[in-house]
Structure formats: C-alpha cells, structure tokens
Short mmCIF file of the C-alpha atoms (twelve columns), coordinates in Angstrom:
data_MODEL
# 
_entry.id   MODEL 
# 
loop_
_atom_site.group_PDB 
_atom_site.id 
_atom_site.type_symbol 
_atom_site.label_atom_id 
_atom_site.label_alt_id 
_atom_site.label_comp_id 
_atom_site.label_asym_id 
_atom_site.label_seq_id 
_atom_site.Cartn_x 
_atom_site.Cartn_y 
_atom_site.Cartn_z 
_atom_site.pdbx_PDB_model_num 
ATOM 1   C CA . MET A 1   -16.336 140.659 -66.558 1 
ATOM 2   C CA . LEU A 2   -18.456 141.320 -63.452 1 
ATOM 3   C CA . VAL A 3   -21.601 139.466 -62.881 1 
ATOM 4   C CA . ASP A 4   -23.594 142.665 -63.142 1 
ATOM 5   C CA . GLU A 5   -22.282 142.943 -66.785 1 
ATOM 6   C CA . ILE A 6   -23.818 139.541 -67.896 1 
ATOM 7   C CA . PRO A 7   -26.753 140.321 -70.205 1 
ATOM 8   C CA . ILE A 8   -29.307 138.022 -68.200 1 
ATOM 9   C CA . GLY A 9   -32.026 138.748 -65.714 1 
ATOM 10  C CA . GLU A 10  -31.382 140.046 -62.216 1 
ATOM 11  C CA . GLU A 11  -32.921 137.134 -60.611 1 
ATOM 12  C CA . PHE A 12  -30.080 134.847 -62.102 1 
ATOM 13  C CA . LYS A 13  -27.538 137.293 -61.080 1 
ATOM 14  C CA . LYS A 14  -28.754 137.153 -57.488 1 
ATOM 15  C CA . ILE A 15  -28.350 133.453 -57.545 1 
ATOM 16  C CA . LEU A 16  -24.775 133.700 -58.558 1 
ATOM 17  C CA . ARG A 17  -24.070 136.268 -55.805 1 
ATOM 18  C CA . SER A 18  -25.719 133.992 -53.463 1 
ATOM 19  C CA . GLU A 19  -23.010 131.493 -54.261 1 
ATOM 20  C CA . ASN A 20  -20.224 134.119 -53.870 1 
ATOM 21  C CA . ILE A 21  -19.665 134.701 -57.533 1 
ATOM 22  C CA . THR A 22  -19.305 138.264 -58.519 1 
ATOM 23  C CA . LYS A 23  -16.834 137.835 -61.342 1 
ATOM 24  C CA . LEU A 24  -16.519 135.489 -64.076 1 
ATOM 25  C CA . TYR A 25  -13.510 133.226 -64.925 1 
ATOM 26  C CA . PRO A 26  -11.842 133.929 -68.046 1 
ATOM 27  C CA . PRO A 27  -13.331 130.957 -69.913 1 
ATOM 28  C CA . GLN A 28  -16.825 131.942 -68.706 1 
ATOM 29  C CA . GLU A 29  -16.174 135.414 -70.019 1 
ATOM 30  C CA . SER A 30  -15.108 134.111 -73.465 1 
ATOM 31  C CA . LEU A 31  -18.211 132.166 -73.790 1 
ATOM 32  C CA . VAL A 32  -20.423 135.268 -72.870 1 
ATOM 33  C CA . ARG A 33  -18.423 137.487 -75.345 1 
ATOM 34  C CA . SER A 34  -18.671 134.802 -78.026 1 
ATOM 35  C CA . GLY A 35  -22.165 135.978 -78.735 1 
ATOM 36  C CA . ILE A 36  -23.892 132.744 -77.731 1 
ATOM 37  C CA . LEU A 37  -26.334 134.480 -75.704 1 
ATOM 38  C CA . GLU A 38  -27.418 136.804 -78.500 1 
ATOM 39  C CA . THR A 39  -27.365 134.355 -81.379 1 
ATOM 40  C CA . ASN A 40  -28.162 130.762 -81.981 1 
ATOM 41  C CA . GLY A 41  -24.430 129.749 -82.742 1 
ATOM 42  C CA . ASN A 42  -22.891 126.642 -81.390 1 
ATOM 43  C CA . VAL A 43  -19.772 126.509 -79.165 1 
ATOM 44  C CA . VAL A 44  -17.237 124.008 -78.108 1 
ATOM 45  C CA . LEU A 45  -15.766 124.955 -74.626 1 
ATOM 46  C CA . SER A 46  -12.602 123.092 -73.929 1 
ATOM 47  C CA . THR A 47  -11.115 124.160 -70.616 1 
ATOM 48  C CA . PRO A 48  -9.497  122.474 -67.643 1 
ATOM 49  C CA . THR A 49  -11.374 120.910 -64.650 1 
ATOM 50  C CA . ALA A 50  -12.793 123.418 -62.175 1 
ATOM 51  C CA . SER A 51  -12.381 126.260 -64.575 1 
ATOM 52  C CA . GLY A 52  -16.283 126.912 -64.451 1 
ATOM 53  C CA . LYS A 53  -17.797 125.168 -67.385 1 
ATOM 54  C CA . THR A 54  -20.925 124.192 -65.511 1 
ATOM 55  C CA . ILE A 55  -21.546 127.750 -64.684 1 
ATOM 56  C CA . ALA A 56  -20.755 128.866 -68.121 1 
ATOM 57  C CA . ALA A 57  -23.512 126.390 -69.363 1 
ATOM 58  C CA . GLU A 58  -25.986 127.583 -66.872 1 
ATOM 59  C CA . ILE A 59  -25.564 131.224 -68.202 1 
ATOM 60  C CA . ALA A 60  -26.370 129.996 -71.511 1 
ATOM 61  C CA . MET A 61  -29.270 127.774 -70.455 1 
ATOM 62  C CA . ILE A 62  -30.743 130.538 -68.347 1 
ATOM 63  C CA . LYS A 63  -30.729 132.889 -71.422 1 
ATOM 64  C CA . THR A 64  -32.448 130.382 -73.462 1 
ATOM 65  C CA . LEU A 65  -35.161 130.004 -70.795 1 
ATOM 66  C CA . GLU A 66  -35.599 133.656 -70.783 1 
ATOM 67  C CA . ARG A 67  -36.647 133.400 -74.372 1 
ATOM 68  C CA . GLY A 68  -39.289 130.954 -73.500 1 
ATOM 69  C CA . LYS A 69  -37.346 127.990 -74.647 1 
ATOM 70  C CA . ARG A 70  -36.169 124.842 -72.779 1 
ATOM 71  C CA . ALA A 71  -32.762 123.205 -71.996 1 
ATOM 72  C CA . VAL A 72  -31.503 119.747 -71.919 1 
ATOM 73  C CA . TYR A 73  -28.221 118.781 -70.348 1 
ATOM 74  C CA . ILE A 74  -26.644 115.437 -71.129 1 
ATOM 75  C CA . VAL A 75  -24.020 113.568 -69.065 1 
ATOM 76  C CA . PRO A 76  -22.447 110.267 -69.371 1 
ATOM 77  C CA . LEU A 77  -23.277 108.965 -65.836 1 
ATOM 78  C CA . ARG A 78  -26.189 108.557 -63.434 1 
ATOM 79  C CA . SER A 79  -24.048 109.793 -60.484 1 
ATOM 80  C CA . LEU A 80  -23.150 112.996 -62.803 1 
ATOM 81  C CA . ALA A 81  -26.710 113.482 -63.626 1 
ATOM 82  C CA . TYR A 82  -27.931 113.329 -60.095 1 
ATOM 83  C CA . GLU A 83  -25.200 115.856 -59.031 1 
ATOM 84  C CA . LYS A 84  -26.188 118.364 -61.848 1 
ATOM 85  C CA . PHE A 85  -29.968 117.657 -61.116 1 
ATOM 86  C CA . LEU A 86  -29.201 118.967 -57.583 1 
ATOM 87  C CA . GLU A 87  -27.015 121.829 -58.553 1 
ATOM 88  C CA . PHE A 88  -29.777 123.183 -61.083 1 
ATOM 89  C CA . GLN A 89  -32.706 122.740 -58.497 1 
ATOM 90  C CA . LYS A 90  -31.762 126.203 -57.335 1 
ATOM 91  C CA . TYR A 91  -33.627 127.610 -60.355 1 
ATOM 92  C CA . GLU A 92  -36.778 126.369 -59.245 1 
ATOM 93  C CA . SER A 93  -36.932 129.341 -56.890 1 
ATOM 94  C CA . LEU A 94  -37.261 131.366 -60.246 1 
ATOM 95  C CA . GLY A 95  -40.311 129.214 -61.200 1 
ATOM 96  C CA . TYR A 96  -38.399 126.849 -63.514 1 
ATOM 97  C CA . LYS A 97  -39.159 123.218 -63.592 1 
ATOM 98  C CA . VAL A 98  -35.907 121.072 -63.290 1 
ATOM 99  C CA . ARG A 99  -36.253 117.230 -63.903 1 
ATOM 100 C CA . ILE A 100 -33.956 114.203 -64.248 1 
ATOM 101 C CA . GLU A 101 -34.322 111.188 -66.554 1 
ATOM 102 C CA . ILE A 102 -31.706 108.426 -65.717 1 
ATOM 103 C CA . GLY A 103 -33.673 105.091 -65.950 1 
ATOM 104 C CA . ASP A 104 -36.744 103.240 -66.739 1 
ATOM 105 C CA . LEU A 105 -38.558 104.269 -63.634 1 
ATOM 106 C CA . ASP A 106 -38.504 107.964 -64.475 1 
ATOM 107 C CA . SER A 107 -40.342 107.658 -67.638 1 
ATOM 108 C CA . LYS A 108 -43.103 105.674 -65.926 1 
ATOM 109 C CA . ARG A 109 -44.029 108.749 -63.898 1 
ATOM 110 C CA . TYR A 110 -45.233 110.707 -67.144 1 
ATOM 111 C CA . LYS A 111 -47.388 109.689 -70.058 1 
ATOM 112 C CA . LYS A 112 -47.498 111.905 -73.185 1 
ATOM 113 C CA . PHE A 113 -45.528 114.702 -71.986 1 
ATOM 114 C CA . LEU A 114 -42.516 115.598 -69.503 1 
ATOM 115 C CA . ASP A 115 -43.041 119.057 -68.014 1 
ATOM 116 C CA . PHE A 116 -39.641 120.638 -67.621 1 
ATOM 117 C CA . ASP A 117 -37.758 123.725 -68.186 1 
ATOM 118 C CA . ILE A 118 -34.391 122.163 -67.647 1 
ATOM 119 C CA . LEU A 119 -33.939 118.322 -68.102 1 
ATOM 120 C CA . VAL A 120 -30.758 116.589 -66.880 1 
ATOM 121 C CA . ALA A 121 -30.434 113.056 -68.445 1 
ATOM 122 C CA . THR A 122 -27.800 110.364 -69.346 1 
ATOM 123 C CA . ALA A 123 -26.974 109.955 -72.915 1 
ATOM 124 C CA . GLU A 124 -28.528 106.625 -73.107 1 
ATOM 125 C CA . LYS A 125 -31.757 107.756 -71.565 1 
ATOM 126 C CA . CYS A 126 -32.021 110.597 -73.906 1 
ATOM 127 C CA . ASP A 127 -31.353 108.411 -76.847 1 
ATOM 128 C CA . SER A 128 -34.299 106.256 -75.581 1 
ATOM 129 C CA . ILE A 129 -36.658 109.235 -75.269 1 
ATOM 130 C CA . LEU A 130 -35.669 110.553 -78.688 1 
ATOM 131 C CA . ARG A 131 -36.766 107.108 -80.198 1 
ATOM 132 C CA . SER A 132 -40.105 106.704 -78.262 1 
ATOM 133 C CA . ARG A 133 -41.099 110.126 -77.265 1 
ATOM 134 C CA . PRO A 134 -39.304 112.916 -79.510 1 
ATOM 135 C CA . ASN A 135 -42.314 115.189 -78.636 1 
ATOM 136 C CA . TRP A 136 -40.853 115.861 -75.184 1 
ATOM 137 C CA . PHE A 137 -38.153 117.810 -76.619 1 
ATOM 138 C CA . GLU A 138 -40.386 120.376 -78.432 1 
ATOM 139 C CA . ASP A 139 -39.487 123.714 -77.681 1 
ATOM 140 C CA . VAL A 140 -36.015 122.812 -76.504 1 
ATOM 141 C CA . GLY A 141 -33.598 125.724 -77.374 1 
ATOM 142 C CA . ILE A 142 -30.293 124.424 -76.191 1 
ATOM 143 C CA . LEU A 143 -28.688 121.169 -75.823 1 
ATOM 144 C CA . VAL A 144 -25.660 121.000 -73.521 1 
ATOM 145 C CA . MET A 145 -23.391 117.818 -74.106 1 
ATOM 146 C CA . ASP A 146 -21.056 117.443 -71.194 1 
ATOM 147 C CA . GLU A 147 -17.894 115.435 -71.560 1 
ATOM 148 C CA . ILE A 148 -18.032 115.708 -75.282 1 
ATOM 149 C CA . HIS A 149 -14.668 114.007 -75.778 1 
ATOM 150 C CA . LEU A 150 -16.441 110.748 -75.262 1 
ATOM 151 C CA . LEU A 151 -17.204 110.962 -79.011 1 
ATOM 152 C CA . GLY A 152 -13.998 109.433 -79.424 1 
ATOM 153 C CA . THR A 153 -14.751 106.342 -77.254 1 
ATOM 154 C CA . ASP A 154 -16.997 103.414 -77.238 1 
ATOM 155 C CA . ARG A 155 -19.857 105.636 -76.119 1 
ATOM 156 C CA . GLY A 156 -19.294 107.993 -79.027 1 
ATOM 157 C CA . PRO A 157 -22.033 106.727 -81.205 1 
ATOM 158 C CA . VAL A 158 -24.782 107.425 -78.552 1 
ATOM 159 C CA . TYR A 159 -23.460 110.938 -78.409 1 
ATOM 160 C CA . GLU A 160 -23.224 111.359 -82.020 1 
ATOM 161 C CA . ILE A 161 -26.923 109.875 -82.488 1 
ATOM 162 C CA . ILE A 162 -28.422 112.357 -79.878 1 
ATOM 163 C CA . ILE A 163 -26.629 115.344 -81.522 1 
ATOM 164 C CA . SER A 164 -27.657 114.479 -85.040 1 
ATOM 165 C CA . LYS A 165 -31.264 113.637 -84.125 1 
ATOM 166 C CA . PHE A 166 -31.578 116.993 -82.235 1 
ATOM 167 C CA . ARG A 167 -30.309 118.709 -85.282 1 
ATOM 168 C CA . LYS A 168 -32.457 116.859 -87.738 1 
ATOM 169 C CA . LEU A 169 -35.795 116.954 -85.631 1 
ATOM 170 C CA . PHE A 170 -35.480 120.421 -84.010 1 
ATOM 171 C CA . GLY A 171 -33.805 122.732 -86.553 1 
ATOM 172 C CA . GLY A 172 -32.073 125.704 -85.159 1 
ATOM 173 C CA . ILE A 173 -31.326 124.230 -81.673 1 
ATOM 174 C CA . GLN A 174 -28.225 125.507 -79.971 1 
ATOM 175 C CA . ILE A 175 -25.605 123.077 -78.990 1 
ATOM 176 C CA . LEU A 176 -23.051 123.734 -76.317 1 
ATOM 177 C CA . ALA A 177 -20.338 121.060 -75.981 1 
ATOM 178 C CA . LEU A 178 -18.224 120.878 -72.885 1 
ATOM 179 C CA . SER A 179 -15.065 119.013 -71.960 1 
ATOM 180 C CA . ALA A 180 -11.900 119.337 -70.150 1 
ATOM 181 C CA . THR A 181 -9.857  116.961 -72.524 1 
ATOM 182 C CA . ILE A 182 -10.578 117.022 -76.261 1 
ATOM 183 C CA . GLY A 183 -7.991  115.681 -78.526 1 
ATOM 184 C CA . ASN A 184 -9.761  116.395 -81.560 1 
ATOM 185 C CA . ALA A 185 -11.412 119.688 -80.617 1 
ATOM 186 C CA . VAL A 186 -11.165 121.553 -84.027 1 
ATOM 187 C CA . GLU A 187 -12.590 118.637 -85.688 1 
ATOM 188 C CA . ILE A 188 -15.589 118.518 -83.345 1 
ATOM 189 C CA . ALA A 189 -16.045 122.264 -83.761 1 
ATOM 190 C CA . GLU A 190 -16.186 121.993 -87.528 1 
ATOM 191 C CA . TRP A 191 -18.657 119.155 -87.483 1 
ATOM 192 C CA . LEU A 192 -20.892 121.178 -85.076 1 
ATOM 193 C CA . ASN A 193 -20.259 124.404 -87.159 1 
ATOM 194 C CA . ALA A 194 -19.296 125.760 -83.779 1 
ATOM 195 C CA . GLU A 195 -17.141 128.365 -82.428 1 
ATOM 196 C CA . LEU A 196 -14.264 126.769 -80.460 1 
ATOM 197 C CA . ILE A 197 -13.276 128.239 -77.151 1 
ATOM 198 C CA . ARG A 198 -9.918  126.794 -75.920 1 
ATOM 199 C CA . SER A 199 -8.300  127.766 -72.734 1 
ATOM 200 C CA . GLU A 200 -5.710  126.570 -70.327 1 
ATOM 201 C CA . TRP A 201 -6.550  128.944 -67.436 1 
ATOM 202 C CA . ARG A 202 -7.466  127.282 -64.153 1 
ATOM 203 C CA . PRO A 203 -8.274  128.799 -60.729 1 
ATOM 204 C CA . VAL A 204 -5.487  126.961 -59.085 1 
ATOM 205 C CA . PRO A 205 -1.952  126.589 -60.833 1 
ATOM 206 C CA . LEU A 206 -1.174  123.214 -61.808 1 
ATOM 207 C CA . ARG A 207 2.492   121.881 -61.139 1 
ATOM 208 C CA . GLU A 208 3.578   118.693 -62.611 1 
ATOM 209 C CA . ASN A 209 6.778   116.852 -61.166 1 
ATOM 210 C CA . VAL A 210 7.990   113.330 -60.428 1 
ATOM 211 C CA . GLU A 211 9.069   112.349 -56.966 1 
ATOM 212 C CA . ILE A 212 11.490  109.476 -56.768 1 
ATOM 213 C CA . GLY A 213 12.292  107.406 -53.562 1 
ATOM 214 C CA . LYS A 214 12.703  104.036 -52.382 1 
ATOM 215 C CA . ASP A 215 9.882   104.290 -49.658 1 
ATOM 216 C CA . LYS A 216 6.735   105.511 -51.737 1 
ATOM 217 C CA . TYR A 217 4.563   105.699 -48.604 1 
ATOM 218 C CA . LYS A 218 7.154   107.983 -46.969 1 
ATOM 219 C CA . LYS A 219 7.063   110.251 -49.849 1 
ATOM 220 C CA . ILE A 220 3.261   110.255 -50.013 1 
ATOM 221 C CA . ARG A 221 3.059   111.182 -46.319 1 
ATOM 222 C CA . GLU A 222 5.680   114.072 -46.848 1 
ATOM 223 C CA . ILE A 223 3.564   115.558 -49.832 1 
ATOM 224 C CA . VAL A 224 0.422   115.201 -47.825 1 
ATOM 225 C CA . GLU A 225 1.782   116.887 -44.764 1 
ATOM 226 C CA . LYS A 226 3.244   119.647 -46.743 1 
ATOM 227 C CA . SER A 227 0.053   120.313 -48.503 1 
ATOM 228 C CA . LEU A 228 -2.097  120.155 -45.433 1 
ATOM 229 C CA . SER A 229 0.241   122.596 -43.614 1 
ATOM 230 C CA . ARG A 230 -0.488  125.204 -46.317 1 
ATOM 231 C CA . GLY A 231 -4.295  124.663 -45.940 1 
ATOM 232 C CA . GLY A 232 -4.434  122.489 -49.181 1 
ATOM 233 C CA . GLN A 233 -6.030  119.462 -50.215 1 
ATOM 234 C CA . VAL A 234 -4.617  116.171 -51.724 1 
ATOM 235 C CA . LEU A 235 -6.234  113.606 -54.103 1 
ATOM 236 C CA . ILE A 236 -4.210  110.411 -54.173 1 
ATOM 237 C CA . PHE A 237 -4.474  107.545 -56.888 1 
ATOM 238 C CA . VAL A 238 -3.567  104.111 -56.304 1 
ATOM 239 C CA . ASN A 239 -4.133  101.043 -58.366 1 
ATOM 240 C CA . SER A 240 -6.867  99.307  -56.455 1 
ATOM 241 C CA . ARG A 241 -9.538  99.750  -53.889 1 
ATOM 242 C CA . ARG A 242 -7.730  97.786  -51.107 1 
ATOM 243 C CA . SER A 243 -4.617  100.094 -51.586 1 
ATOM 244 C CA . ALA A 244 -6.657  102.902 -51.343 1 
ATOM 245 C CA . GLU A 245 -8.252  101.847 -48.128 1 
ATOM 246 C CA . ALA A 246 -4.861  101.008 -46.863 1 
ATOM 247 C CA . VAL A 247 -3.252  104.238 -47.622 1 
ATOM 248 C CA . ALA A 248 -6.213  106.297 -46.268 1 
ATOM 249 C CA . GLU A 249 -6.106  104.314 -42.950 1 
ATOM 250 C CA . LYS A 250 -2.471  104.549 -42.563 1 
ATOM 251 C CA . LEU A 251 -2.371  108.242 -43.396 1 
ATOM 252 C CA . GLY A 252 -5.381  108.804 -40.896 1 
ATOM 253 C CA . ASN A 253 -3.540  107.094 -38.180 1 
ATOM 254 C CA . ASP A 254 -0.134  108.618 -38.862 1 
ATOM 255 C CA . LEU A 255 -1.222  112.050 -39.114 1 
ATOM 256 C CA . LYS A 256 -3.882  111.765 -36.202 1 
ATOM 257 C CA . PHE A 257 -7.022  112.665 -38.234 1 
ATOM 258 C CA . SER A 258 -10.217 112.578 -36.345 1 
ATOM 259 C CA . GLU A 259 -13.030 110.316 -37.427 1 
ATOM 260 C CA . ASN A 260 -14.795 113.399 -38.960 1 
ATOM 261 C CA . GLU A 261 -11.769 114.253 -41.003 1 
ATOM 262 C CA . PHE A 262 -10.896 110.898 -41.991 1 
# 
C-alpha cells in the first residue's frame, strides 16, 4: 500500500514522505486494512523488531486526532518514553501538542489539567495519574500499549490495571497493543476483544546459525569483518559490561576504527 492510499490527512502523508516513507511495510498495511482507522475496534499487532510497529501506531493515533480525540502512548521505560516523545514531536508542526510524563517533576508543572494531544508516559506514571487525576484522560480516543508482552512479567499487573481502568472509565476507547514477542497473543487478543495481526515479516532477513571455534574472539572478528565489508552492521552481546568494553576496544584497534567510528 502506498502512502497516498492511506485514509488520513495530506499533512500527515507529507511527514511520512519527509522521512522517505512512500510505501507501507506489510504489517503496517495489515493494520490499515484491519479497519482500525474506520472503526473503534481493538488490535494486537505482533511483528518482529524493526517491522514498523511505531509508524503503524502513529497512523492510528493521527486518525484519532483527526476525529478530535487524543492519544496516549504507554511504554515500560523512561528512556523509551523520551525516545518516543522526541519522535512524535514532529506532529507539533501540524498544531498537535506532544507531552511526556515519566516522573514526579512532570506533574508539578500542571495543576488541574494536562493540555496534550499525544501523551507519552511510562506505565507506572500513567497508573499514578489514573489514580489521582483521571480527568487528564478525558477525550482520549486511543490507548497504545507498547511491549504488551510485559503482561506476563512482574510488571504485568500495572499494564493490566491501566487497560482495565481505561476501559472502565472511558467506555469505547480504542486499544492498540504492540509487541515483537508475545507468547500468548491469542489469549491477549481475546481479553481485549481485539483483532490479532501477527506477522513474521521483517525488512532484513534473519539468519540463525551457530559458529563453533576454539578462539571465540577470532570468530567474532571474522564475522564483524565479513559484515562490515558488505556495508552491514553488527550487534554483539557479551555477559558483562567489562567484557563489552574489552571486545569493543580490541575490535576498534584491530580493525583500525577511527575515534568517530569507534
């Protein structure tokens, strides 16, 4: 599906084009074709990392804003909240107010009402606001729950409370749940009375293999050199911060990275 075919305003399409997005990824197209933009139905979107879940959520949020409603985007971490807040600030050029709530200091800036069109918040902060200032969420049309798989962890109760309270206090609110890894996606979709969109599509094919050798560093270096020679990138996981620094420094020296590259 081309960006021109998305049933949203031209101003938003211009923002997508400015980011060199002219065509939707398959999971994004599936979300648009699910009818979420025309109805008030809930959706669980389970697709791999980097498959475009955030843009898919933005499309749904913008459609909600065009109806005169507001959007709330929930994340588990402060760092992720700030990242999304910076991403969504581009919509202020369209006249929308983008706000962030991640700690006690944020709330002290406001008294009876938080003026926002898009609010990014951590789950714990959102739960706190729901308890003390539920009126802040009046006229919210869509609740986006990022990393919905956390329902199955020790942070699950907070996610469950947020969803349950929004459904109870603001009947008819639309819920879009996002995750790259949901073991019980069908169960969550049934609980939310939502359509489940599940896809294994990813922009870059994923190859899984095991490399065995006596010299682990030598094997790592070979993999890194091979990937870089093809213009690729490499992400290496080790078991400690000290090991990460040691491997990074050794690779930097051996492969002659400049300080800017290292």
